[in-house]
Short mmCIF file of C-alpha atoms in Angstrom, two decimals:
data_model
loop_
_atom_site.label_atom_id
_atom_site.label_comp_id
_atom_site.label_asym_id
_atom_site.label_seq_id
_atom_site.Cartn_x
_atom_site.Cartn_y
_atom_site.Cartn_z
CA MET A 1 40.11 217.08 43.93
CA GLY A 2 42.40 219.64 45.49
CA HIS A 3 46.06 219.00 46.23
CA TYR A 4 46.66 218.30 49.92
CA LYS A 5 50.31 219.18 50.35
CA ALA A 6 52.63 217.19 52.57
CA VAL A 7 53.91 220.49 53.99
CA ASP A 8 50.67 220.71 56.01
CA PHE A 9 52.20 218.04 58.26
CA ILE A 10 53.23 220.33 61.13
CA LYS A 11 50.36 222.80 60.74
CA VAL A 12 47.71 220.10 61.14
CA SER A 13 49.55 218.53 64.06
CA LYS A 14 49.46 221.76 66.05
CA THR A 15 45.67 221.40 66.28
CA ARG A 16 46.07 218.02 67.97
CA THR A 17 48.60 218.64 70.73
CA GLY A 18 45.96 220.22 72.93
CA LEU A 19 44.53 216.74 73.46
CA LEU A 20 47.70 215.70 75.28
CA GLY A 21 47.38 218.11 78.19
CA GLY A 22 49.06 221.48 78.59
CA ALA A 23 50.64 220.69 81.95
CA LEU A 24 52.35 217.57 80.66
CA ILE A 25 53.62 219.38 77.58
CA GLY A 26 55.06 222.04 79.84
CA ALA A 27 56.90 219.44 81.87
CA PHE A 28 58.08 217.78 78.67
CA LEU A 29 59.51 221.04 77.38
CA THR A 30 61.09 222.46 80.52
CA LEU A 31 62.27 219.26 82.24
CA GLN A 32 62.07 221.00 85.60
CA ALA A 33 60.60 218.15 87.59
CA GLY A 34 61.49 217.40 91.19
CA PRO A 35 64.99 218.13 92.40
CA VAL A 36 66.45 218.31 88.88
CA THR A 37 67.10 221.95 88.00
CA ALA A 38 66.78 223.69 84.67
CA ALA A 39 70.50 224.37 84.59
CA PRO A 40 72.53 222.53 81.92
CA LEU A 41 73.69 219.14 83.09
CA ASP A 42 77.27 217.97 83.10
CA PHE A 43 76.88 215.08 80.68
CA LYS A 44 80.19 213.59 81.62
CA VAL A 45 78.48 212.27 84.75
CA THR A 46 78.88 208.49 84.78
CA ALA A 47 75.27 207.79 85.74
CA TYR A 48 73.94 209.45 82.59
CA LYS A 49 76.49 207.82 80.26
CA GLN A 50 75.96 204.44 81.81
CA ALA A 51 72.21 204.76 81.37
CA VAL A 52 72.60 205.73 77.71
CA ALA A 53 75.05 202.90 77.11
CA GLU A 54 72.69 200.39 78.75
CA GLY A 55 69.75 201.59 76.70
CA LEU A 56 71.51 201.52 73.34
CA GLY A 57 71.53 198.60 70.94
CA GLY A 58 67.87 198.34 69.95
CA VAL A 59 68.25 200.12 66.60
CA GLU A 60 71.31 199.93 64.36
CA GLY A 61 73.00 203.29 64.03
CA ILE A 62 71.78 204.88 67.26
CA ALA A 63 74.75 203.61 69.28
CA SER A 64 77.29 204.90 66.75
CA PHE A 65 75.53 208.28 66.71
CA TYR A 66 75.85 208.71 70.48
CA ARG A 67 79.41 207.37 70.65
CA ALA A 68 80.47 209.90 68.00
CA ARG A 69 79.16 212.75 70.15
CA ASP A 70 80.44 211.37 73.48
CA PHE A 71 76.85 210.56 74.50
CA ALA A 72 75.76 214.23 74.57
CA PRO A 73 71.93 214.46 74.51
CA ILE A 74 69.76 215.83 71.74
CA TRP A 75 66.41 215.48 73.53
CA THR A 76 66.83 215.76 77.28
CA GLY A 77 68.99 218.85 77.57
CA ASP A 78 67.63 222.09 79.01
CA ASP A 79 68.78 224.15 76.01
CA ALA A 80 66.47 225.72 73.44
CA ASP A 81 67.44 223.27 70.68
CA SER A 82 66.49 220.25 72.82
CA GLN A 83 63.19 221.90 73.71
CA ALA A 84 62.47 222.57 70.03
CA ARG A 85 63.14 218.92 69.15
CA ARG A 86 60.85 217.69 71.92
CA LEU A 87 58.01 219.96 70.82
CA ALA A 88 58.39 219.04 67.14
CA LEU A 89 58.40 215.34 68.03
CA ILE A 90 55.21 215.60 70.07
CA GLU A 91 53.49 217.51 67.29
CA ALA A 92 54.60 214.88 64.78
CA PHE A 93 53.25 212.06 66.93
CA GLY A 94 49.92 213.91 66.97
CA MET A 95 49.76 213.41 63.21
CA ALA A 96 50.27 209.63 63.23
CA ASP A 97 46.59 208.82 62.69
CA VAL A 98 46.40 211.22 59.72
CA HIS A 99 48.97 209.02 57.97
CA GLY A 100 47.31 205.75 58.96
CA LEU A 101 50.13 204.85 61.36
CA PRO A 102 49.84 202.78 64.55
CA THR A 103 49.40 205.65 67.03
CA GLN A 104 50.10 203.59 70.16
CA ARG A 105 53.58 202.79 68.89
CA TYR A 106 54.61 206.40 69.58
CA ASN A 107 52.75 207.16 72.79
CA ALA A 108 53.36 210.86 73.40
CA GLN A 109 51.40 210.83 76.66
CA ASN A 110 53.55 208.03 78.04
CA LEU A 111 56.77 209.79 77.03
CA MET A 112 55.65 213.03 78.65
CA ASN A 113 54.73 211.20 81.82
CA LYS A 114 58.23 209.72 81.93
CA MET A 115 59.77 213.11 81.25
CA ALA A 116 57.76 214.71 84.04
CA ALA A 117 58.80 211.93 86.40
CA ALA A 118 62.53 212.08 85.55
CA ARG A 119 64.51 212.85 88.73
CA THR A 120 68.05 211.68 88.14
CA ASP A 121 70.74 211.68 85.50
CA ARG A 122 70.09 207.99 85.05
CA ASP A 123 66.38 208.65 84.38
CA ARG A 124 67.34 211.15 81.73
CA GLY A 125 69.86 208.85 80.13
CA LEU A 126 67.33 206.06 79.73
CA LEU A 127 64.74 208.52 78.45
CA GLU A 128 67.23 209.98 75.95
CA VAL A 129 67.62 206.58 74.32
CA GLU A 130 63.90 205.87 74.40
CA LEU A 131 63.15 209.16 72.64
CA SER A 132 65.70 208.42 69.92
CA GLU A 133 64.39 204.89 69.41
CA THR A 134 60.81 206.12 69.23
CA PHE A 135 61.82 208.83 66.77
CA ILE A 136 63.54 206.27 64.52
CA SER A 137 60.54 203.93 64.71
CA PHE A 138 58.24 206.80 63.75
CA ALA A 139 60.59 207.96 60.99
CA ASN A 140 60.81 204.48 59.47
CA ASP A 141 57.05 203.93 59.61
CA LEU A 142 56.21 207.29 58.05
CA GLN A 143 59.01 207.46 55.52
CA SER A 144 59.28 203.91 54.20
CA GLY A 145 56.55 201.73 55.67
CA ILE A 146 55.15 200.10 58.80
CA ILE A 147 55.51 196.51 57.59
CA ASP A 148 59.19 195.56 57.79
CA ASP A 149 59.09 192.70 55.29
CA PRO A 150 56.20 192.83 52.77
CA GLU A 151 57.29 189.52 51.25
CA ARG A 152 56.33 187.77 54.49
CA VAL A 153 52.79 189.06 53.98
CA ASP A 154 52.64 187.79 50.39
CA ASN A 155 55.58 186.05 48.74
CA GLN A 156 54.91 187.81 45.43
CA ILE A 157 55.60 191.26 46.91
CA LYS A 158 59.30 191.62 46.12
CA ARG A 159 60.02 194.95 47.80
CA GLU A 160 63.00 196.02 49.89
CA LEU A 161 61.97 199.00 51.99
CA PRO A 162 63.98 202.17 51.31
CA ARG A 163 65.00 202.63 54.95
CA ARG A 164 67.20 205.61 55.81
CA ALA A 165 70.14 205.12 58.17
CA ALA A 166 69.22 205.86 61.79
CA GLU A 167 72.53 207.65 62.33
CA ASP A 168 71.83 209.98 59.40
CA LEU A 169 68.33 210.80 60.64
CA LEU A 170 69.59 211.65 64.12
CA THR A 171 72.48 213.68 62.72
CA ARG A 172 70.06 215.75 60.68
CA LEU A 173 68.23 216.66 63.90
CA THR A 174 71.43 218.27 65.18
CA SER A 175 72.04 220.36 62.07
CA GLU A 176 68.57 221.24 60.75
CA ALA A 177 65.36 222.63 62.18
CA PRO A 178 63.46 219.69 63.70
CA GLU A 179 60.25 220.70 61.91
CA THR A 180 62.11 220.49 58.61
CA VAL A 181 63.45 217.02 59.38
CA LEU A 182 60.08 215.70 60.52
CA ARG A 183 58.25 217.26 57.59
CA GLY A 184 60.77 215.69 55.24
CA LEU A 185 59.85 212.21 56.46
CA VAL A 186 56.51 212.41 54.66
CA PRO A 187 56.63 210.94 51.12
CA GLN A 188 56.68 213.98 48.85
CA THR A 189 54.77 212.48 45.93
CA ALA A 190 51.53 214.04 44.74
CA GLU A 191 49.94 210.60 44.99
CA TYR A 192 50.67 210.34 48.71
CA SER A 193 49.31 213.83 49.35
CA ARG A 194 46.11 213.10 47.45
CA LEU A 195 45.65 209.77 49.22
CA MET A 196 46.11 211.46 52.60
CA ARG A 197 43.52 214.08 51.70
CA ALA A 198 41.13 211.36 50.46
CA LYS A 199 41.60 209.48 53.74
CA LEU A 200 40.66 212.53 55.81
CA MET A 201 37.63 213.28 53.64
CA LEU A 202 36.37 209.69 53.71
CA GLU A 203 36.81 209.47 57.48
CA ARG A 204 34.69 212.60 57.83
CA LYS A 205 32.05 211.17 55.51
CA ILE A 206 31.90 207.94 57.54
CA ARG A 207 31.53 209.90 60.77
CA GLN A 208 28.62 211.73 59.18
CA GLY A 209 26.84 208.49 58.32
CA GLY A 210 28.59 207.20 55.22
CA TRP A 211 27.09 206.99 51.74
CA GLY A 212 23.59 206.04 52.78
CA PRO A 213 21.54 202.86 52.19
CA ARG A 214 22.70 200.22 49.76
CA VAL A 215 21.00 200.03 46.38
CA SER A 216 18.71 196.99 46.26
CA ALA A 217 18.50 196.08 42.59
CA SER A 218 20.11 193.72 40.11
CA LYS A 219 20.15 196.26 37.26
CA LEU A 220 19.03 199.85 36.70
CA GLU A 221 18.86 201.60 33.35
CA PRO A 222 18.20 205.08 32.01
CA GLY A 223 14.51 205.91 31.98
CA GLN A 224 13.63 203.88 35.06
CA SER A 225 12.24 205.31 38.29
CA GLY A 226 11.31 204.04 41.73
CA ASN A 227 12.83 203.47 45.16
CA ALA A 228 15.97 201.75 43.86
CA VAL A 229 16.66 204.65 41.49
CA VAL A 230 16.23 207.11 44.37
CA ALA A 231 18.66 205.04 46.48
CA LEU A 232 21.15 205.08 43.60
CA ARG A 233 20.73 208.83 43.23
CA ASP A 234 21.30 209.44 46.94
CA ARG A 235 24.40 207.26 47.03
CA LEU A 236 25.89 208.96 43.98
CA VAL A 237 25.17 212.36 45.55
CA SER A 238 26.87 211.32 48.79
CA MET A 239 29.88 210.01 46.85
CA GLY A 240 30.19 213.32 45.01
CA TYR A 241 29.24 212.07 41.56
CA LEU A 242 25.90 213.86 41.36
CA THR A 243 24.61 217.19 42.61
CA GLN A 244 21.73 217.26 45.08
CA SER A 245 18.43 216.64 43.31
CA LEU A 246 14.82 215.63 43.95
CA SER A 247 14.62 213.76 40.65
CA GLY A 248 13.29 210.23 41.02
CA SER A 249 14.14 209.11 37.49
CA TYR A 250 17.26 207.66 35.90
CA ASP A 251 17.83 210.79 33.80
CA SER A 252 20.74 212.05 31.71
CA ALA A 253 22.51 213.52 34.75
CA MET A 254 22.40 210.18 36.54
CA THR A 255 23.56 208.40 33.40
CA ALA A 256 26.60 210.69 33.22
CA ALA A 257 27.30 210.18 36.93
CA VAL A 258 27.11 206.39 36.56
CA ARG A 259 29.42 206.53 33.55
CA GLN A 260 32.00 208.54 35.50
CA PHE A 261 31.73 206.14 38.43
CA GLN A 262 32.32 203.24 36.06
CA GLU A 263 35.42 204.88 34.61
CA ASP A 264 36.77 205.47 38.11
CA HIS A 265 36.27 201.81 38.99
CA GLY A 266 37.65 200.20 35.84
CA LEU A 267 34.21 199.14 34.57
CA GLU A 268 32.69 199.38 31.11
CA ALA A 269 31.48 202.98 30.98
CA ASP A 270 28.04 202.49 29.40
CA GLY A 271 26.00 204.49 31.92
CA VAL A 272 23.92 201.42 32.84
CA ALA A 273 24.05 200.29 36.47
CA GLY A 274 24.44 196.56 35.93
CA SER A 275 25.44 193.95 38.48
CA SER A 276 29.17 194.76 38.53
CA THR A 277 28.47 198.50 38.78
CA LEU A 278 25.96 198.07 41.61
CA THR A 279 28.35 195.74 43.43
CA ALA A 280 31.00 198.48 43.32
CA ILE A 281 28.51 201.18 44.33
CA ASN A 282 27.40 199.11 47.33
CA VAL A 283 30.92 198.62 48.71
CA ALA A 284 30.98 200.11 52.21
CA PRO A 285 33.03 203.30 52.66
CA GLU A 286 34.95 201.57 55.46
CA GLU A 287 36.23 199.04 52.92
CA ARG A 288 37.31 201.83 50.59
CA LEU A 289 39.07 203.51 53.52
CA LYS A 290 41.08 200.34 54.12
CA SER A 291 42.15 200.41 50.46
CA ILE A 292 43.34 204.01 50.81
CA ILE A 293 45.32 203.27 53.99
CA VAL A 294 46.94 200.25 52.31
CA ALA A 295 47.74 202.40 49.25
CA MET A 296 49.46 204.94 51.53
CA GLU A 297 51.55 202.15 53.03
CA ARG A 298 52.45 200.93 49.56
CA GLU A 299 53.40 204.48 48.53
CA ARG A 300 55.80 204.58 51.48
CA TRP A 301 57.44 201.39 50.21
CA MET A 302 58.15 203.28 46.97
CA ASN A 303 59.61 206.36 48.70
CA ILE A 304 62.95 205.77 47.01
CA GLU A 305 65.81 208.20 47.60
CA GLY A 306 66.31 210.06 44.34
CA GLY A 307 62.80 209.21 43.13
CA ARG A 308 61.48 206.59 40.73
CA GLY A 309 63.25 207.95 37.67
CA LYS A 310 62.89 211.06 35.56
CA ARG A 311 61.53 208.66 32.95
CA HIS A 312 60.09 205.37 34.14
CA VAL A 313 57.58 202.68 33.25
CA LEU A 314 54.74 202.12 35.70
CA VAL A 315 52.44 199.10 35.58
CA ASN A 316 49.59 199.02 38.08
CA LEU A 317 48.64 195.36 38.00
CA THR A 318 45.11 195.87 39.33
CA ASP A 319 44.38 198.56 36.72
CA PHE A 320 45.60 196.44 33.77
CA HIS A 321 47.51 199.36 32.24
CA ALA A 322 51.15 200.19 31.51
CA GLN A 323 52.39 203.77 31.39
CA VAL A 324 55.48 205.67 30.33
CA ILE A 325 56.00 208.57 32.73
CA ASP A 326 58.25 211.53 32.02
CA ASP A 327 58.80 214.20 34.69
CA ASP A 328 55.81 212.87 36.68
CA LYS A 329 53.46 213.12 33.67
CA VAL A 330 51.98 210.20 31.74
CA THR A 331 53.26 210.48 28.17
CA PHE A 332 52.03 207.08 26.94
CA GLU A 333 49.52 204.53 28.21
CA THR A 334 48.26 201.20 26.95
CA ARG A 335 46.13 198.36 28.23
CA SER A 336 47.85 195.31 29.65
CA VAL A 337 47.19 191.68 30.50
CA ILE A 338 48.72 190.35 33.72
CA GLY A 339 49.23 186.94 35.31
CA HIS A 340 46.26 184.71 36.05
CA GLN A 341 44.84 184.50 39.58
CA ASP A 342 46.24 180.98 40.01
CA ALA A 343 48.93 181.13 42.66
CA ASP A 344 51.71 179.95 40.33
CA ARG A 345 50.82 182.40 37.55
CA ARG A 346 50.42 185.69 39.43
CA THR A 347 52.63 188.61 38.42
CA PRO A 348 54.96 189.67 41.24
CA GLU A 349 55.53 193.25 42.38
CA PHE A 350 59.07 194.56 42.05
CA SER A 351 61.21 197.24 40.44
CA ASP A 352 64.09 196.86 38.01
CA SER A 353 65.63 198.61 34.99
CA MET A 354 64.75 198.07 31.33
CA SER A 355 67.97 197.70 29.37
CA HIS A 356 66.90 196.60 25.90
CA ILE A 357 64.15 195.71 23.45
CA VAL A 358 64.07 192.54 21.35
CA ILE A 359 62.31 192.82 17.98
CA ASN A 360 61.20 189.56 16.31
CA PRO A 361 61.85 187.63 19.53
CA TYR A 362 62.15 183.96 20.18
CA TRP A 363 59.89 182.80 22.98
CA TYR A 364 61.88 180.69 25.41
CA VAL A 365 59.23 178.61 27.10
CA PRO A 366 59.26 178.61 30.93
CA ARG A 367 60.20 175.27 32.44
CA SER A 368 56.85 175.03 34.18
CA ILE A 369 55.01 175.21 30.86
CA ILE A 370 57.40 172.77 29.17
CA VAL A 371 56.93 170.00 31.74
CA GLY A 372 53.33 170.82 32.63
CA GLU A 373 51.84 171.34 29.15
CA TYR A 374 54.20 170.30 26.35
CA LEU A 375 56.07 167.26 27.70
CA PRO A 376 52.88 165.21 28.13
CA LEU A 377 52.12 165.82 24.45
CA LEU A 378 55.68 165.00 23.33
CA ARG A 379 55.72 161.76 25.30
CA SER A 380 52.82 160.46 23.24
CA ASN A 381 53.76 162.16 19.96
CA PRO A 382 57.32 163.44 19.24
CA GLY A 383 55.94 165.64 16.47
CA ALA A 384 53.57 167.49 18.77
CA VAL A 385 53.84 171.28 19.19
CA GLY A 386 55.76 171.40 15.93
CA HIS A 387 55.96 175.19 15.96
CA MET A 388 58.47 174.87 18.80
CA ASP A 389 62.19 174.12 18.62
CA ILE A 390 63.55 171.66 21.18
CA ILE A 391 66.97 172.92 22.29
CA ASP A 392 69.81 171.07 24.03
CA SER A 393 72.18 172.57 26.62
CA ARG A 394 74.53 173.79 23.85
CA GLY A 395 71.80 175.68 21.99
CA ARG A 396 71.38 173.12 19.19
CA VAL A 397 67.99 172.12 17.78
CA VAL A 398 67.19 168.53 18.78
CA SER A 399 65.81 166.08 16.23
CA ARG A 400 62.27 164.90 16.88
CA GLY A 401 63.13 161.48 15.42
CA GLN A 402 63.26 159.96 18.88
CA SER A 403 60.90 159.03 21.66
CA PHE A 404 60.43 161.39 24.60
CA ALA A 405 58.33 158.88 26.54
CA ARG A 406 61.23 157.97 28.83
CA TYR A 407 61.46 161.49 30.27
CA SER A 408 59.73 162.73 33.37
CA ALA A 409 59.20 166.32 34.41
CA ARG A 410 62.40 166.10 36.43
CA SER A 411 64.59 164.31 33.88
CA PHE A 412 63.61 166.11 30.65
CA PRO A 413 66.99 167.62 29.63
CA TYR A 414 65.88 170.12 26.99
CA SER A 415 64.54 173.62 26.72
CA MET A 416 62.07 174.83 24.11
CA ARG A 417 61.62 177.98 22.10
CA GLN A 418 59.18 179.34 19.57
CA ARG A 419 60.59 180.91 16.42
CA PRO A 420 59.82 184.55 15.50
CA GLY A 421 56.68 185.00 13.48
CA PRO A 422 53.01 185.95 13.62
CA ARG A 423 52.11 183.00 15.87
CA ASN A 424 54.89 183.69 18.38
CA ALA A 425 53.49 183.93 21.92
CA LEU A 426 55.49 187.12 22.49
CA GLY A 427 54.24 188.70 19.29
CA SER A 428 56.65 190.99 17.48
CA VAL A 429 58.56 192.61 20.37
CA LYS A 430 59.51 192.17 23.99
CA PHE A 431 60.83 194.68 26.51
CA MET A 432 63.53 193.37 28.81
CA PHE A 433 64.36 194.40 32.36
CA PRO A 434 66.36 191.27 33.32
CA ASN A 435 65.25 189.89 36.67
CA LYS A 436 65.26 186.61 38.58
CA TYR A 437 61.49 186.26 38.20
CA ASN A 438 61.70 186.02 34.38
CA ILE A 439 59.07 188.76 33.98
CA TYR A 440 59.03 191.14 31.03
CA LEU A 441 56.62 193.14 28.86
CA HIS A 442 55.70 191.90 25.41
CA ASP A 443 53.37 191.87 22.44
CA THR A 444 50.80 189.07 21.99
CA PRO A 445 48.77 187.57 19.16
CA SER A 446 45.79 187.23 21.55
CA GLN A 447 44.48 190.74 21.02
CA HIS A 448 40.87 189.87 21.86
CA LEU A 449 41.72 189.67 25.57
CA PHE A 450 42.29 193.42 25.79
CA ALA A 451 38.55 194.00 25.41
CA ARG A 452 37.88 192.34 28.78
CA GLU A 453 37.41 194.36 31.98
CA VAL A 454 39.49 191.93 34.05
CA ARG A 455 42.61 191.01 32.10
CA ALA A 456 44.42 188.32 34.11
CA PHE A 457 45.30 185.57 31.64
CA SER A 458 49.09 185.27 31.31
CA HIS A 459 51.62 183.04 33.04
CA GLY A 460 53.03 186.10 34.82
CA CYS A 461 54.50 188.35 32.14
CA ILE A 462 52.83 191.59 31.07
CA ARG A 463 51.19 191.66 27.64
CA LEU A 464 50.69 195.05 25.97
CA ASP A 465 47.83 196.16 23.73
CA ASP A 466 49.91 198.71 21.80
CA PRO A 467 53.46 197.33 21.93
CA HIS A 468 54.70 199.08 18.79
CA GLU A 469 53.62 202.52 20.05
CA PHE A 470 55.16 201.63 23.42
CA ALA A 471 58.44 200.89 21.62
CA TYR A 472 58.27 204.17 19.70
CA ALA A 473 57.83 206.06 22.97
CA LEU A 474 60.87 204.36 24.51
CA LEU A 475 63.04 204.84 21.42
CA ALA A 476 62.06 208.47 20.88
CA LEU A 477 64.91 209.69 23.10
CA GLN A 478 67.56 208.00 20.95
CA GLU A 479 66.12 207.81 17.43
CA SER A 480 65.02 210.77 15.30
CA ASP A 481 62.38 208.59 13.59
CA PRO A 482 61.67 205.75 16.04
CA GLU A 483 58.73 204.34 14.06
CA THR A 484 60.69 203.90 10.82
CA TYR A 485 63.67 202.51 12.73
CA PHE A 486 61.46 199.95 14.50
CA GLN A 487 59.49 198.94 11.41
CA ASN A 488 62.62 198.38 9.29
CA ILE A 489 63.90 195.86 11.82
CA LEU A 490 60.47 194.28 12.18
CA ARG A 491 60.13 193.74 8.43
CA SER A 492 63.55 192.06 8.27
CA GLY A 493 62.18 189.20 10.35
CA GLN A 494 65.53 188.93 12.10
CA ASN A 495 65.76 188.45 15.83
CA THR A 496 67.32 191.78 16.87
CA ARG A 497 68.32 193.26 20.21
CA VAL A 498 68.12 197.06 20.53
CA ASN A 499 69.87 198.48 23.57
CA LEU A 500 68.42 201.54 25.26
CA ASP A 501 70.95 204.35 25.55
CA GLU A 502 69.73 204.95 29.10
CA ALA A 503 68.18 202.23 31.23
CA VAL A 504 64.56 202.96 32.16
CA PRO A 505 63.33 202.05 35.66
CA VAL A 506 60.30 199.73 35.61
CA HIS A 507 57.96 199.57 38.59
CA LEU A 508 55.34 196.83 38.81
CA ILE A 509 52.96 198.02 41.52
CA TYR A 510 49.63 196.87 42.93
CA ARG A 511 47.14 199.55 43.97
CA THR A 512 43.45 198.95 44.60
CA ALA A 513 43.11 202.68 45.39
CA PHE A 514 44.89 205.39 43.41
CA THR A 515 44.24 208.99 42.47
CA PRO A 516 44.19 211.07 39.29
CA ALA A 517 45.43 214.66 39.36
CA LYS A 518 41.79 215.76 39.35
CA GLY A 519 38.64 213.90 40.20
CA HIS A 520 37.67 211.02 42.44
CA VAL A 521 39.79 208.28 43.94
CA ASN A 522 39.91 205.28 41.61
CA TYR A 523 39.32 201.81 43.02
CA ARG A 524 40.01 198.36 41.61
CA PRO A 525 39.26 194.81 42.81
CA ASP A 526 41.89 193.10 44.94
CA ILE A 527 42.45 190.52 42.23
CA TYR A 528 45.26 188.63 44.01
CA ASN A 529 43.92 189.27 47.55
CA ARG A 530 47.17 191.01 48.44
CA ASP A 531 45.69 194.18 49.89
CA ALA A 532 43.45 192.17 52.21
CA LYS A 533 46.59 190.50 53.57
CA ILE A 534 48.35 193.84 53.96
CA TRP A 535 45.41 195.30 55.86
CA GLU A 536 45.47 192.34 58.23
CA ALA A 537 49.21 192.83 58.75
CA LEU A 538 48.70 196.55 59.42
CA GLN A 539 46.05 195.72 61.99
CA VAL A 540 48.51 193.42 63.74
CA GLU A 541 50.92 196.36 63.87
CA GLY A 542 48.24 198.52 65.50
CA VAL A 543 46.67 200.38 62.57
CA SER A 544 42.92 200.96 62.87
CA LEU A 545 40.18 202.93 61.14
CA MET A 546 39.78 206.40 62.66
CA THR A 547 36.06 206.76 62.01
CA GLN A 548 34.79 207.96 65.38
CA TRP A 549 34.64 211.57 66.50
CA ASP A 550 37.13 212.45 69.24
CA SER A 551 35.30 212.77 72.54
#
């Protein structure tokens, strides 16, 4: 897959402004409507200032921007700079659908109608504010997300949007070329660019008829032939996994294509089109398009000033993998297990900083597990779960020579921990990025779970398949021989904290559509149903699928 650069933002938009009407654009640029002349206005006129003052207040920062410049306009003047800003803004609005934004929120036609109809200083003052407010709305949506509060969509999405100050955005328009400012609103990550390109390509494919008929079969294997195999062939060709062919058999080329499709969809790559593979193949392209648009919105939520970290840890929950990324390249990757689909066990999405590693850890049991699983056993048998220490509020081990039957889930006054060792639930190491959700990465003795396709089994924390190698990768920047250093501590059996010389940002994300540097878009099931909720929220905001040809 080629790299669709974000810098194409203005170039593509120029092809769209013709749809808005040349006459209206002319009026929008020249502002020579009715009795108002093209000569510069005296913006000390009370009517204009009063109109601006009345219109301000909708967006924080806009009022302070105009007060600081004595209400002088940046949009509605007759000077060349104002004209350039107006043109750049209209061109940017023409690109809203390319980014999956709610196009009616920034109605260029309506703004141009108002501009053409402006007759008085008061008209221009009100329009000046409306243009600034619309610009800020567009800038926020494109730069950091349409949905203001993702946690209201799903309470396990713990993201604060990286909004830029409205005053700063407007100030930049007065000191930089407007095209530069508007182009800079687009998230500059390679992932966003590839998603945008994939969106455009999939929209075109849908307009041309999609991927063809569904494949009606429960299982197809190499060596078979028939109508279902032909349908599978045609769908794989349309998806770009197979070159055009008249072959009616499940041959080696089709086997390789199916295997690649499976890899791209997180399935066992055996080249056999079983039920899970055919289910994924039969997903409608419109559904995949929704996943891409949601992924673009999620990428905007992560458009953090200064980036995500020169080195950072990235865990895509839906992909069941954890990665160490250095300078935008994956330098280590391992399989992961995430929280179960039960509502109280799902892993939340958030970002924090990893500060230390604990080798030979204690496992401090979450309160929910203590009262939900262990207390019922202790009430009937004080010696139950003997591999656990019962700890009082001062950190002392409590004697089991007493009855716990008198305690309820609310009144049980103790905590519990599991001692370091081979049976410890956290295995031999845990990776700490202290947070209020009590989520961390760790080893596990339950290694058999990493062989599953869907790995959602934990109480919320992230289990790693190769935790020792993960530790070596993190320690490599501060230890000349990280493996020996780690193993010496491990063999001691002592609970040991190892601080990282530099904190490492950790990002727990959730993407049902994501892209490799080369190849096809990867898709994963919406295991927690979060993306379905986000799509519904985007629809409420005015986002829709652009799958019809412009008339």
